[in-house]
Coordinates of C-alpha atoms in Angstrom, one line a residue:
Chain A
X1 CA 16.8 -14.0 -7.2
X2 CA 18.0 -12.7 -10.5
X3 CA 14.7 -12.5 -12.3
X4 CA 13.1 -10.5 -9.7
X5 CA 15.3 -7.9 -9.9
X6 CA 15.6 -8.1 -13.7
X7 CA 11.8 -7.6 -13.8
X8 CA 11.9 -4.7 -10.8
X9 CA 14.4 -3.0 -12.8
X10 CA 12.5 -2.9 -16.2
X11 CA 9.1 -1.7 -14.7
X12 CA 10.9 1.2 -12.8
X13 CA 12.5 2.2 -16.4
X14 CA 9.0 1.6 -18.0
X15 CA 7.9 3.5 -15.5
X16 CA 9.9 6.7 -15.5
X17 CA 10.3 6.9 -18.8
X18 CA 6.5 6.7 -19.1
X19 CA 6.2 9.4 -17.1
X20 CA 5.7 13.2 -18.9
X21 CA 6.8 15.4 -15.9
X22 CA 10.0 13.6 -16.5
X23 CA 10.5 15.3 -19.8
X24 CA 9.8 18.7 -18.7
X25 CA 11.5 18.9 -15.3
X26 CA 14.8 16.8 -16.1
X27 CA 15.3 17.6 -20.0
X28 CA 13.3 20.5 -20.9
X29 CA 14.0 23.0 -18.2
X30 CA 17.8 22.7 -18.0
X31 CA 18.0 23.0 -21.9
X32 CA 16.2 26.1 -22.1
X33 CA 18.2 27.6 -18.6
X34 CA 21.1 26.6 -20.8
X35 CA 19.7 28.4 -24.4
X36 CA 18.8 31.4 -22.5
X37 CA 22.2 31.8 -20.5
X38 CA 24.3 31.0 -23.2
X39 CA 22.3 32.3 -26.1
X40 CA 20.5 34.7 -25.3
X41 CA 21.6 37.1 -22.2
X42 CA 24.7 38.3 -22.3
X43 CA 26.9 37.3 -19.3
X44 CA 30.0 39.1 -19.9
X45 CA 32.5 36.3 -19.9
X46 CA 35.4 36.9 -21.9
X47 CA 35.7 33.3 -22.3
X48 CA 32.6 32.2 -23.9
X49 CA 33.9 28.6 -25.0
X50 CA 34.8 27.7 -21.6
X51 CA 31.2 29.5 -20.1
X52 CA 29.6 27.2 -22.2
X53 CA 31.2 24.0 -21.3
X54 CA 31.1 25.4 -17.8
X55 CA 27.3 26.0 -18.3
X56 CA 26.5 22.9 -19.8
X57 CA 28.3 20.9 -16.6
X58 CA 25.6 23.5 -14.4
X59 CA 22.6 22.3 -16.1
X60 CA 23.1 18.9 -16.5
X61 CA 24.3 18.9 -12.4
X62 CA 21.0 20.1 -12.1
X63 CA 19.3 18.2 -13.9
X64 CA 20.0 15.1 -12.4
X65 CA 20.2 16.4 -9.1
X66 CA 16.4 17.6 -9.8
X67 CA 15.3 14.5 -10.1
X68 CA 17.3 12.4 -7.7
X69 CA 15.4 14.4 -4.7
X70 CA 12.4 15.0 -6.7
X71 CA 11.7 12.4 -8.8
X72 CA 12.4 9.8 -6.3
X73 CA 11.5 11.4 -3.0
X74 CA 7.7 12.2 -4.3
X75 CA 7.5 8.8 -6.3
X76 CA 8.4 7.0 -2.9
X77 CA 6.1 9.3 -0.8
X78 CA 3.0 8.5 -3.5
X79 CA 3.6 4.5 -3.4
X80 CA 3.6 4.7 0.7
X81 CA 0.3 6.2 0.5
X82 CA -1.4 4.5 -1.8
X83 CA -0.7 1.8 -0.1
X84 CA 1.3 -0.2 -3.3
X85 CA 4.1 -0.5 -0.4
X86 CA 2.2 -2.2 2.2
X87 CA 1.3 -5.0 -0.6
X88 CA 5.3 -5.1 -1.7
X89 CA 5.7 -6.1 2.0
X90 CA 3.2 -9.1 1.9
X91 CA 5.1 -10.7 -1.4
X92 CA 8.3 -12.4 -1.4
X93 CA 10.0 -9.8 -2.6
X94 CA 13.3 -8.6 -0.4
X95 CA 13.3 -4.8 0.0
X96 CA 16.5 -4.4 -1.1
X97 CA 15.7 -5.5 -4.4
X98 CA 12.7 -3.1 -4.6
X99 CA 14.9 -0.5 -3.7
X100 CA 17.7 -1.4 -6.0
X101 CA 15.1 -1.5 -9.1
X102 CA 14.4 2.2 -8.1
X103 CA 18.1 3.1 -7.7
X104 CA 18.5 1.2 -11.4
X105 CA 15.6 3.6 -12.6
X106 CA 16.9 6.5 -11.5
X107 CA 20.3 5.7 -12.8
X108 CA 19.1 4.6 -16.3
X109 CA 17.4 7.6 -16.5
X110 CA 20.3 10.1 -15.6
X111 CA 22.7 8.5 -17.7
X112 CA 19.5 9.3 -20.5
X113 CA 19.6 13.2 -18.8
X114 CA 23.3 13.8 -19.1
X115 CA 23.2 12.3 -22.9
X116 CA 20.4 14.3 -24.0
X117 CA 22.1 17.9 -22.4
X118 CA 25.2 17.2 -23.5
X119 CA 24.0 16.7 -27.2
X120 CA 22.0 20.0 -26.6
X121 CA 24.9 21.7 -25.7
X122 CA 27.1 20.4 -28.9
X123 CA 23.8 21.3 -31.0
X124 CA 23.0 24.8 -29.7
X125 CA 26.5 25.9 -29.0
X126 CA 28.8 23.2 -30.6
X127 CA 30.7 22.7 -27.3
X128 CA 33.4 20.6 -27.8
X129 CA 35.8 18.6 -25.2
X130 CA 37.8 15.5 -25.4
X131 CA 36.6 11.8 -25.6
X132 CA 38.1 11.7 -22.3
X133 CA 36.1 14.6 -20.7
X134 CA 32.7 13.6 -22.3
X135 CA 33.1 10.6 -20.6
X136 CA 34.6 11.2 -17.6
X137 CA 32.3 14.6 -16.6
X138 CA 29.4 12.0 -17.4
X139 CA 30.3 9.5 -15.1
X140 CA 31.1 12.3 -12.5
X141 CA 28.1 13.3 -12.9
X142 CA 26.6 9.7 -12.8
X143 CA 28.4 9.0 -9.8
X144 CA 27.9 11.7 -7.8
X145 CA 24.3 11.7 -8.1
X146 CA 24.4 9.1 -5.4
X147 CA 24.5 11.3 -2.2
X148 CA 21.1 13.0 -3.5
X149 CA 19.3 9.9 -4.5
X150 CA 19.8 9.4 -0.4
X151 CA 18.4 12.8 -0.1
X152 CA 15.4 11.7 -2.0
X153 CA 14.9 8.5 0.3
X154 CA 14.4 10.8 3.2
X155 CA 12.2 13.2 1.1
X156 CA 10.7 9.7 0.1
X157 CA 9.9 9.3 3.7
X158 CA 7.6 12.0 4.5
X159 CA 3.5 10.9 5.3
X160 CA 2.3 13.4 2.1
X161 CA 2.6 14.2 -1.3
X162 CA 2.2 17.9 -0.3
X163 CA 4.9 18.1 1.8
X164 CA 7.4 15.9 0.0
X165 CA 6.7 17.9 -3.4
X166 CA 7.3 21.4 -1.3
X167 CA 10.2 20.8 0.5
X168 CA 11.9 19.3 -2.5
X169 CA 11.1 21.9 -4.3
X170 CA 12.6 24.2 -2.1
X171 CA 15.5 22.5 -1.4
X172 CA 16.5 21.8 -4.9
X173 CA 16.1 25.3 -5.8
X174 CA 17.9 26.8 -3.0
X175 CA 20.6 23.9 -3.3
X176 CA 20.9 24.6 -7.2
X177 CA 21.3 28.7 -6.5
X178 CA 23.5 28.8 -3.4
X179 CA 25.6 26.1 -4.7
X180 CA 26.3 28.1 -7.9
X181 CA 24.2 25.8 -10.6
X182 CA 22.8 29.0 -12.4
X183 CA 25.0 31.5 -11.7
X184 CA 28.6 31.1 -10.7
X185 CA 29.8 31.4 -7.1
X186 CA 32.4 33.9 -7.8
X187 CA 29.6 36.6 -8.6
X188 CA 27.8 36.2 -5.3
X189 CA 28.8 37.9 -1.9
X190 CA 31.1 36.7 0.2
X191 CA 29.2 34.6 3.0
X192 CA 27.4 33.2 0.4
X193 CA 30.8 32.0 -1.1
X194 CA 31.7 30.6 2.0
X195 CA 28.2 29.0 2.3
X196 CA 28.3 27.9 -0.7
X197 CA 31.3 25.5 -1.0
X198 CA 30.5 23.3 1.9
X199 CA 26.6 22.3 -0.1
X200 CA 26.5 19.3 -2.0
X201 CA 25.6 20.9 -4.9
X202 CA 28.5 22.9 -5.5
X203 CA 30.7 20.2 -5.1
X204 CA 28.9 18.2 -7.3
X205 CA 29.1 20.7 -10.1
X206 CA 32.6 21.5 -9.1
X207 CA 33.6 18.0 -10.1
X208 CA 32.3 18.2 -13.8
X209 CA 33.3 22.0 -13.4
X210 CA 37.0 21.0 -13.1
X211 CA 36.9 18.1 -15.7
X212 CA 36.1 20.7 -18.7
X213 CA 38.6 23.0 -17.5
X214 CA 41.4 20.5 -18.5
X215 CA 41.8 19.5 -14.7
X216 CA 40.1 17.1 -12.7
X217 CA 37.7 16.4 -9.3
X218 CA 39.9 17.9 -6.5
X219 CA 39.5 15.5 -3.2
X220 CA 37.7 18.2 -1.4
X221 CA 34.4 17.8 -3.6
X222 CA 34.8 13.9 -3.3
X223 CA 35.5 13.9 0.2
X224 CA 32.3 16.5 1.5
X225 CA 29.9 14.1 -1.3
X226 CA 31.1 11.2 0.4
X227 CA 30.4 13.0 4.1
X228 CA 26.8 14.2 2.7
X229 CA 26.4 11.2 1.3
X230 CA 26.8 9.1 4.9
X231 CA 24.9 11.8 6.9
X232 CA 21.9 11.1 4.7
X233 CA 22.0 7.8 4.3
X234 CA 22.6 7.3 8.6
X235 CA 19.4 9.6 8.6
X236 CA 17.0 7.8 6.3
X237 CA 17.5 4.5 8.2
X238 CA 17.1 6.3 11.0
X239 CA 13.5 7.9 10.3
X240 CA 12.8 4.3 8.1
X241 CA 13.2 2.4 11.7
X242 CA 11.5 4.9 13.6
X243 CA 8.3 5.2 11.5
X244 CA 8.1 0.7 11.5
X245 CA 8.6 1.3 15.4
X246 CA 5.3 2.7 15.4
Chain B
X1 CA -5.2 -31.6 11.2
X2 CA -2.2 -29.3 9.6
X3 CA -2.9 -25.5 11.2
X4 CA -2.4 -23.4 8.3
X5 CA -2.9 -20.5 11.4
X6 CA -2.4 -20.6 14.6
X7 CA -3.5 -17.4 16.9
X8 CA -2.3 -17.6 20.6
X9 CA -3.4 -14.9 22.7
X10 CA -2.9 -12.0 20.5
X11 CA -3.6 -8.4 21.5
X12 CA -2.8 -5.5 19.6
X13 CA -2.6 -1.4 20.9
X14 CA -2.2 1.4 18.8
X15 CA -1.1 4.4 21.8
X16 CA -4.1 3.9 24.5
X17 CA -6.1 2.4 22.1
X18 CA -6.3 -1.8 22.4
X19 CA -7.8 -2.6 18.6
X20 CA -7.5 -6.6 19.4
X21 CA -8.0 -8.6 22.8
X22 CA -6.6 -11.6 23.4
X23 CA -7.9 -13.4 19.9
X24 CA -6.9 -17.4 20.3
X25 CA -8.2 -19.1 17.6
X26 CA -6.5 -21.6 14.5
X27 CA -7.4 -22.6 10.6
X28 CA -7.5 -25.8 9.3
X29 CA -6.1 -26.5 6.0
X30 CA -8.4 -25.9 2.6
X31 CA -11.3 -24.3 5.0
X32 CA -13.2 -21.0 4.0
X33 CA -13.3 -18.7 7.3
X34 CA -15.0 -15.6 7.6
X35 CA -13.9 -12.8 10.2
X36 CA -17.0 -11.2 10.8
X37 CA -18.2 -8.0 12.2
X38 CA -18.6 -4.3 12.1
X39 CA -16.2 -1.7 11.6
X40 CA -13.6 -1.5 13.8
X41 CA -13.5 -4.6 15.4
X42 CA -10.6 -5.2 14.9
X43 CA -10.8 -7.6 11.7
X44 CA -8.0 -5.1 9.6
X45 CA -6.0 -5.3 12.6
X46 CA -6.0 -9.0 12.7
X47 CA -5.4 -9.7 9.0
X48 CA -2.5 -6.7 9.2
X49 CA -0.6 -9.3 12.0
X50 CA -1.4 -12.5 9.9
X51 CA -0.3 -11.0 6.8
X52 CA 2.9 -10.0 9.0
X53 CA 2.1 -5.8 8.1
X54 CA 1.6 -5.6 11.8
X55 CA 3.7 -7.0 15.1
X56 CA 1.1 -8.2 17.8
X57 CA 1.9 -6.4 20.9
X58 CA 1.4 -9.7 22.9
X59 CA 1.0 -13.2 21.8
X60 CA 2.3 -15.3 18.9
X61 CA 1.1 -15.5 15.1
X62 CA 2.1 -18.4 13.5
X63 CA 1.2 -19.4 9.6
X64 CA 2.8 -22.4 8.1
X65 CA 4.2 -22.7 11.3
X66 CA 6.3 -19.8 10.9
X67 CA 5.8 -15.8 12.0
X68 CA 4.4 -14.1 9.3
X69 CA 7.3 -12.6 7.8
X70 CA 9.2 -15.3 7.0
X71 CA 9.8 -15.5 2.9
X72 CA 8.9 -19.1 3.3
X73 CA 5.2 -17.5 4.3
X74 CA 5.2 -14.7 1.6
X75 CA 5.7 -17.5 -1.6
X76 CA 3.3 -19.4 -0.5
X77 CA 0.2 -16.6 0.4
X78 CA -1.4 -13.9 -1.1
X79 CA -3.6 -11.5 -0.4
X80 CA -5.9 -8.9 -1.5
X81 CA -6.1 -6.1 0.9
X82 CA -9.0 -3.0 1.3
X83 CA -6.8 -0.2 0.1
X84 CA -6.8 -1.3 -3.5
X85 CA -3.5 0.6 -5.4
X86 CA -1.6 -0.5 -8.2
X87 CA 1.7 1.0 -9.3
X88 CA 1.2 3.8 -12.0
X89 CA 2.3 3.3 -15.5
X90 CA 2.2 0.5 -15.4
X91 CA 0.3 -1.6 -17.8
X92 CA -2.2 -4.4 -16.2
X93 CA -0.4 -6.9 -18.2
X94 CA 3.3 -5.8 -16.8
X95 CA 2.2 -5.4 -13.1
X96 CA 1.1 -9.4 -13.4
X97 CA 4.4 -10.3 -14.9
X98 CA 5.9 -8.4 -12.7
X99 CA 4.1 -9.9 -9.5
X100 CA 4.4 -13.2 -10.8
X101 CA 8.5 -13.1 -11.1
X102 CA 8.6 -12.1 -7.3
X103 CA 7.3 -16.2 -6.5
X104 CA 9.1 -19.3 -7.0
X105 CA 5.7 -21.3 -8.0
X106 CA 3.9 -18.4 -9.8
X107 CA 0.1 -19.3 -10.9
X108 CA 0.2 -19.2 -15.1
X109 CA -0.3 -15.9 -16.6
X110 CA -3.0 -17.1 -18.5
X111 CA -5.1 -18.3 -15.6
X112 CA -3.9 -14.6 -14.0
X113 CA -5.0 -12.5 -17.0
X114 CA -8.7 -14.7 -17.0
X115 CA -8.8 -14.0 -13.2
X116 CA -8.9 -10.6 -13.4
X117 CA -12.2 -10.7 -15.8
X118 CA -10.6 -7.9 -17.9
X119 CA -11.0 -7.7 -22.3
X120 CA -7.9 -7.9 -24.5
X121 CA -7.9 -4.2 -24.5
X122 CA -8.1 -3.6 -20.8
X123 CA -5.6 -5.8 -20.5
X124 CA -3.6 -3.3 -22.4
X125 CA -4.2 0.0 -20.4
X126 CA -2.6 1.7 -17.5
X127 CA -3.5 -0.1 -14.2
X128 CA -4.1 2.8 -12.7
X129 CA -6.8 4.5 -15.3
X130 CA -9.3 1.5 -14.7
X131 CA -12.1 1.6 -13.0
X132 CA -12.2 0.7 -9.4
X133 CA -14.3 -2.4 -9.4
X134 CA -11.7 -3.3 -12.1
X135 CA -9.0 -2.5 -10.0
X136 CA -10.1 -4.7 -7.9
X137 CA -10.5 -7.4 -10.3
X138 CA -6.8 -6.5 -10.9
X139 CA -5.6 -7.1 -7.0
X140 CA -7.8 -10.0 -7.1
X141 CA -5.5 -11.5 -9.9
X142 CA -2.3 -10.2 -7.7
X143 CA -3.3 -12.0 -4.7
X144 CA -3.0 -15.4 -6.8
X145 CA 0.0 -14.2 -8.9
X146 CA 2.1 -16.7 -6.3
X147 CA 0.0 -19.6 -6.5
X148 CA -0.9 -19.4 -3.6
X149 CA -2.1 -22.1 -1.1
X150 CA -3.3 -19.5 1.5
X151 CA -5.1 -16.4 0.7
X152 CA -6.3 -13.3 2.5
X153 CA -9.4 -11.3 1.4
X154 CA -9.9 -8.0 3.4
X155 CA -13.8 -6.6 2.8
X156 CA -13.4 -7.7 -1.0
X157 CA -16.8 -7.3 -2.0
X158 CA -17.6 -4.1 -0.6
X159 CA -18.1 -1.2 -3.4
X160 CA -18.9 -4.5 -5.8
X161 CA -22.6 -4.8 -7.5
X162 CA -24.5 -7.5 -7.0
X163 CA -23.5 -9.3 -10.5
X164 CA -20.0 -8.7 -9.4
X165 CA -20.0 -9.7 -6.0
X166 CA -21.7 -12.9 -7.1
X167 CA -18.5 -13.9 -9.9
X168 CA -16.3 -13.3 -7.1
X169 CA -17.5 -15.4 -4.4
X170 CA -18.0 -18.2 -7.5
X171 CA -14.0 -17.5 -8.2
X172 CA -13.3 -17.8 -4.1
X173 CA -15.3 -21.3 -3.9
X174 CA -13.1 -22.2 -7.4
X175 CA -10.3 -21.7 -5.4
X176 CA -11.5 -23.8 -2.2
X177 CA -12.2 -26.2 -4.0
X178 CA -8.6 -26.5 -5.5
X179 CA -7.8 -27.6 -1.8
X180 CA -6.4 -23.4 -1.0
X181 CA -7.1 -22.4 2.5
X182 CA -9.1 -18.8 3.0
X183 CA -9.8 -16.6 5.2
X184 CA -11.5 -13.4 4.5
X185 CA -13.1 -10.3 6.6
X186 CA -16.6 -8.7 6.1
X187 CA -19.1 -7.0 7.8
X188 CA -21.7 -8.4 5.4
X189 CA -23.5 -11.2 7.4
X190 CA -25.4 -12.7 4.3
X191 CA -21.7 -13.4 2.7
X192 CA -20.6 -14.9 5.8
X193 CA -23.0 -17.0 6.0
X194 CA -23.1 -18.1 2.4
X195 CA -19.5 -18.7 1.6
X196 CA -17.7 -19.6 5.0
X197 CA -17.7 -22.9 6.7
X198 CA -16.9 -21.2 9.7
X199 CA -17.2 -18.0 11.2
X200 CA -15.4 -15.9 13.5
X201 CA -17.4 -13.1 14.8
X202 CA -15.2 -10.3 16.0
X203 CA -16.4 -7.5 18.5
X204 CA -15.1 -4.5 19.8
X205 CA -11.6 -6.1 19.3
X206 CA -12.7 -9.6 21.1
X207 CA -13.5 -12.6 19.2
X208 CA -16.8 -13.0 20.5
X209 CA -17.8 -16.0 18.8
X210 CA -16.3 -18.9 16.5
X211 CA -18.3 -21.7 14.8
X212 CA -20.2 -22.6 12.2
X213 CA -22.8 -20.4 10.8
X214 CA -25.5 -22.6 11.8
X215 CA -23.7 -23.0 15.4
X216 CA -23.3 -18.7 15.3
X217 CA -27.3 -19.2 14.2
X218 CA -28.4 -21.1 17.1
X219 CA -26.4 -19.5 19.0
X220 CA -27.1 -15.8 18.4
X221 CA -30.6 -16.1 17.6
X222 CA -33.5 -16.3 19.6
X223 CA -37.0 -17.3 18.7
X224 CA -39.9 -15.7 20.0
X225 CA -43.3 -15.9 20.5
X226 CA -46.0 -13.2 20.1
X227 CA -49.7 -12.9 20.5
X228 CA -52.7 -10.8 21.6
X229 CA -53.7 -10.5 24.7
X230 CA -57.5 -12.0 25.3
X231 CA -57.6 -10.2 29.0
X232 CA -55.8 -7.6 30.6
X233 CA -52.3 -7.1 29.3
X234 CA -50.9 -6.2 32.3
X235 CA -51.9 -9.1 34.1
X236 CA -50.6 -11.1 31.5
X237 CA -47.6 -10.1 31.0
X238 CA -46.7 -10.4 35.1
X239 CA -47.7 -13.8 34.6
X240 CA -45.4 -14.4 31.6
X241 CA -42.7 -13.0 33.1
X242 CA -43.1 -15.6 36.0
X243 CA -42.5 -18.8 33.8
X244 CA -39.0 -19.9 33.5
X245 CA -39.4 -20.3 30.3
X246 CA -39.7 -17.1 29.6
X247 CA -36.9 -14.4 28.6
X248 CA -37.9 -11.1 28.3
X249 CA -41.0 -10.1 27.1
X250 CA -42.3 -6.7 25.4
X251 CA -44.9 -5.1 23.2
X252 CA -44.6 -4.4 19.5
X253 CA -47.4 -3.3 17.1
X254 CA -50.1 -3.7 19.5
X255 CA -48.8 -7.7 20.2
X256 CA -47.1 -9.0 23.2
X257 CA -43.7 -10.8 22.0
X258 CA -41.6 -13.0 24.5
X259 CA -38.3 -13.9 23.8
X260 CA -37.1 -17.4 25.2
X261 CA -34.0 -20.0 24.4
X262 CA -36.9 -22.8 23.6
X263 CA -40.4 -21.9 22.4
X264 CA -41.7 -25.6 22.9
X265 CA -41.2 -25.1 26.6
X266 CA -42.4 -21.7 26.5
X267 CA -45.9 -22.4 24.8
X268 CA -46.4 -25.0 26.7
X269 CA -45.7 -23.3 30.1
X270 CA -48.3 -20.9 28.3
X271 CA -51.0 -23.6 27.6
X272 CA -50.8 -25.6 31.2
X273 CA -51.1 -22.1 32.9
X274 CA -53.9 -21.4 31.0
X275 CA -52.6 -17.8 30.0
X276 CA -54.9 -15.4 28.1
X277 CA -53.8 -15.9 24.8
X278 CA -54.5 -15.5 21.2
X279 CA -53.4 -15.5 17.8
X280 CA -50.2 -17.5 18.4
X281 CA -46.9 -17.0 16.4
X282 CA -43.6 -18.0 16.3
X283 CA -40.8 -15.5 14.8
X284 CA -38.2 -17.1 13.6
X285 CA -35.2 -14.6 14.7
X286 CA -32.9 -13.7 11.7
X287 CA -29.1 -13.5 12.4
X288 CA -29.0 -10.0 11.6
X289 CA -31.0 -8.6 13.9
X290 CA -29.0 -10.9 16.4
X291 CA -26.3 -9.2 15.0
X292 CA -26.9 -6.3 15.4
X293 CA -28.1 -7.1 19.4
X294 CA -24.7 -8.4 19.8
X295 CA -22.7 -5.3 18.5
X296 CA -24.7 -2.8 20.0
X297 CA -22.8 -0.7 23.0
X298 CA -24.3 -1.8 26.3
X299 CA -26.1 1.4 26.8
X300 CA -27.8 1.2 23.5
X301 CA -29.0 -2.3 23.9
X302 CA -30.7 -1.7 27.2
X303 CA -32.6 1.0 25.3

C-alpha cells in the first residue's frame, strides 16, 4: 500500500510543477497585485509596515486559494473526460489513494506558493515579522486551504472543461473581492461588509490577517472554515454518488 | 475447465434504451475470444460490466469467480480500452512506473518499455505529445503493467495501419501463448477470424452467435449456385423454387443464383429434374457478406 501512494504522490508533484499556468496564475499574478498595491498606487494607509504585511497575507490567501478551486477543480474535470479516470478505476488502485496523491500535490505546491510570496514580499518591501508569525501565518494558510480544495472537488465534478474553468473563474474572483483579498473590507459599503465576513475567503485571510498583527486566528474564522468546509465536502459526495448512480 | 468469465443472463439499459439482452456466455482459461460486431451492439457495453466500469442492470458478471470490482480482479487484469488518454506531463517512462507500482506482481519494466515499441527518446517525452498510434502503443504497454493473466482489448486496431495492426496481433498471440486469457472487441471480421479461437458475434445488443470461426462460417454462410438459363427464365425459376432443396433464388448480372444450405442436394435435384441449365457455378459465400446479412435491420434485408 505504501508504494502506491509514494509513486501517486510524486507524479502529482511532477505534474504540477510541470505545469506553466501554474507559474503565472499561483506565483506570478499575486506578486505583481502585491508590487503594484504596495509599490506603486498609493493607498493612503498611515501604516504602511503593517499594509504591507497585511497585503502580503491577501495575496498569498489568494494565491493558494486560486489554485485549490482552479487548479484542482479543472485538472479533475480534464482527467474525467479524457477518460484517464475510467482506466484508474480498472487498476488496483484504491481511490482514496488517487485522491490523496492529488491532495499531496496540491499541498506541496502551496507550501511552494506561500514560500515564494513571502520571499517576494521581504524582497520588494522587506516585510519583516517574527519566526513565530512566518511560520504560523504559513501553516494558517496551509491549513486552511483545506475547505477550498473541497470546493475544487465539486468544481472537479462538473461534465466540461468549459464550465469548470468559468465558474471557477468566477467564483474565485468574486470570492477574492467580496471577501476583502484586494482591497480591505473596511473600505467597502456596508452590506457588502456584512456579506463579506460570513465567505470563506475572508476568513481565511482574516486568520493570517490577525497573525501579522501581533494577534492570532479568532474562533469565528476557524469555526465558519470548518462549517464551509463540511458543507462542501457533504456536497461533493453527494453529486460523486449521484453521477455513479447513473 | 477453470471459467476465467462467467456471464449469466446479463442485460444492460441506459434510460429506455436496452444496449445488452440477456448475454449468457463464459471463457475458458488461456483462450483468445473475439466479441464481434458492428457499432453499437453492445460490445463497449459488455467489456464496460466485465471490466466492472458498468453495473449490469440484471444478471451476474463474475471474473476469477468474483464481481468485477473486487481488487483481487483488478491485480490480476488489464485492459486497453477505446478512449485512449494518458495523464499529461507526464513522461512515458513515469506513467509505466507509475502503473506498475499500483500491482502486486507488476510485468518488468523492461518487457513494459519494449512493449510499447517506442525509441530511447520517445521513451523520454510527454505521454501526452505522442502520436496517437503511439499512444496506443503506450496503453498497450499499461494494460500489461500488472502482469496480467486476463486482458481486455476494446477495438485496438482500429486507427492502426496495416504494418501496425500486424505487430499487434503478433504481440496478442505472444501473450496467448504465455498461457494469458483474452478477450477482445472488433467490428473487423477478417481479425476475428484470424486471431480468435472463438467468436462471439454480438447484435443489436443480443449475442447472436458463439463458436468457432469455422462453426460462425458454416453457420452464417450460404453457398450458392448460379447459372444461365437455356429456356425461359421464368419457367425456370418456378421450377427451382419448387425443389426443397432450394432457398431463395434471384437474378444478378444476367445469371440466375439460388441460395440453398447444401449445393450437392441442390444440383442434383437440378440434374434429375432435368432443369434448363447452363454454365454451372458454385459461389463460395464469404463471411462478410453473411455478415453483413445478419446485421442488417429487418426492413433492409427484405430489400
Amino acid at each position: 500500500m505504501r508504494k502506491p501512494m509514494m509513486a501517486q504522490c510524486k507524479a502529482e508533484l511532477l505534474r504540477i510543477i510541470r505545469n506553466p499556468y501554474y507559474v503565472f496564475w499561483s506565483l506570478l499574478m499575486p506578486i505583481m497585485f502585491y508590487f503594484i498595491f504596495t509599490r506603486v498606487v498609493n493607498t493612503g494607509t498611515d501604516n504602511m509596515k503593517q499594509w504591507q504585511a497585511h497585503y502580503l497575507m491577501s495575496m498569498a490567501a489568494f494565491s493558494v486559494m486560486g489554485s485549490s478551486i482552479m487548479t484542482l477543480g479543472i485538472r479533475l474535470v480534464q482527467e474525467q473526460t479524457q477518460g484517464w479516470n475510467t482506466f484508474i478505476r480498472i487498476t488496483p488502485l484504491p481511490s482514496s489513494v488517487y485522491f490523496l496523491g492529488k491532495m499531496f500535490g496540491q499541498s506541496v505546491m502551496h507550501l511552494f506558493s506561500i514560500l515564494c510570496i513571502f520571499s517576494a514580499g521581504y524582497l520588494i518591501n522587506g516585510v519583516s515579522l517574527s519566526a513565530a508569525e512566518w511560520l504560523f501565518s504559513g501553516l494558517w494558510l496551509l491549513a486552511g486551504s483545506v475547505p477550498f480544495l473541497a470546493l475544487g472537488t465539486i468544481i472537479g465534478s462538473m461534465k466540461r472543461v468549459d464550465t469548470a474553468s468559468g465558474v471557477s473563474n468566477v467564483l474565485y474572483m468574486g470570492l477574492a473581492v467580496a471577501g476583502g483579498m484586494w482591497m480591505p473590507l473596511d473600505i467597502m459599503p456596508a452590506l457588502m461588509q456584512k456579506i463579506g465576513r460570513w465567505l470563506p475567503s475572508y476568513n481565511y485571510g482574516d486568520g493570517a490577517w490577525a497573525i501579522v498583527n501581533g494577534g492570532s486566528p479568532q474562533w469565528r474564522a476557524v469555526v465558519v472554515l470548518l462549517g464551509y468546509l463540511t458543507v462542501f465536502m457533504i456536497l461533493s459526495v453527494y453529486i460523486r454518488k449521484k453521477q455513479e448512480a447513473v | 475447465m477453470e471459467h476465467v468469465i462467467e456471464m449469466k443472463n446479463v442485460s444492460r439499459s441506459f434510460q429506455e434504451k436496452q444496449a445488452v439482452k440477456q448475454v449468457s456466455f463464459s471463457i475458458s482459461r488461456g483462450s483468445i475470444t473475439a466479441v464481434l460486431g458492428p457499432n453499437g451492439a453492445g460490445k463497449t457495453t459488455t467489456l464496460a460490466m466485465l471490466l466492472g466500469l458498468l453495473e449490469p442492470s440484471e444478471g451476474s458478471v463474475k471474473v476469477f469467480g468474483l464481481p468485477p470490482t473486487d481488487v483481487k480482479v483488478k491485480q490480476r487484469t488489464g485492459a486497453m480500452l477505446q478512449e485512449v488518454s494518458v495523464m499529461d506531463r507526464l513522461k512515458v517512462r513515469e506513467i509505466l512506473a507509475l502503473i506498475r507500482s499500483y500491482y502486486p506482481q507488476p510485468m518488468e519494466m523492461e518487457v513494459l518499455l519494449q512493449a510499447t515499441g517506442l525509441g530511447a527518446a520517445d521513451l523520454n517525452r510527454y505521454a501526452e505529445k505522442l502520436s496517437g498510434g503511439q499512444k496506443r502503443s503506450l496503453s498497450f504497454a499499461l494494460a500489461l503493467a500488472g502482469n496480467p493473466d486476463l486482458l481486455f482489448f476494446d477495438e485496438p486496431t482500429v486507427g492502426l495501419d496495416t504494418t501496425a495492426r500486424r505487430h499487434f496481433w503478433e504481440r496478442v498471440r505472444g501473450l496467448a501463448d504465455q498461457g494469458k486469457t483474452i478477450l477482445f472487441s472488433t467490428h473487423y471480421l477478417q481479425e476475428a477470424e484470424d486471431i480468435a479461437d472463438r467468436i462471439l458475434l454480438f447484435n443489436r445488443g443480443v449475442l447472436a452467435a458463439d463458436g468457432s470461426p469455422d462453426e460462425i462460417k458454416a453457420r452464417l454462410v450460404k453457398k450458392s449456385l448460379s447459372f444461365l438459363a437455356s429456356g425461359d427464365p421464368a419457367l425456370l425459376r418456378s421450377q427451382l423454387l419448387e425443389l426443397p432443396a432450394v432457398e431463395g433464388c434471384y437474378e444478378k448480372d444476367g445469371r440466375l443464383h439460388v441460395t440453398t444450405g447444401n449445393t450437392d442436394e441442390a444440383l442434383r435435384a437440378i440434374f434429375v429434374n432435368g432443369l434448363a441449365v447452363q454454365d454451372v457455378r458454385i459461389d463460395q459465400g464469404k463471411l462478410d457478406e453473411a455478415f453483413e446479412q445478419l446485421t442488417l435491420n429487418p426492413e433492409e434485408a427484405a430489400v
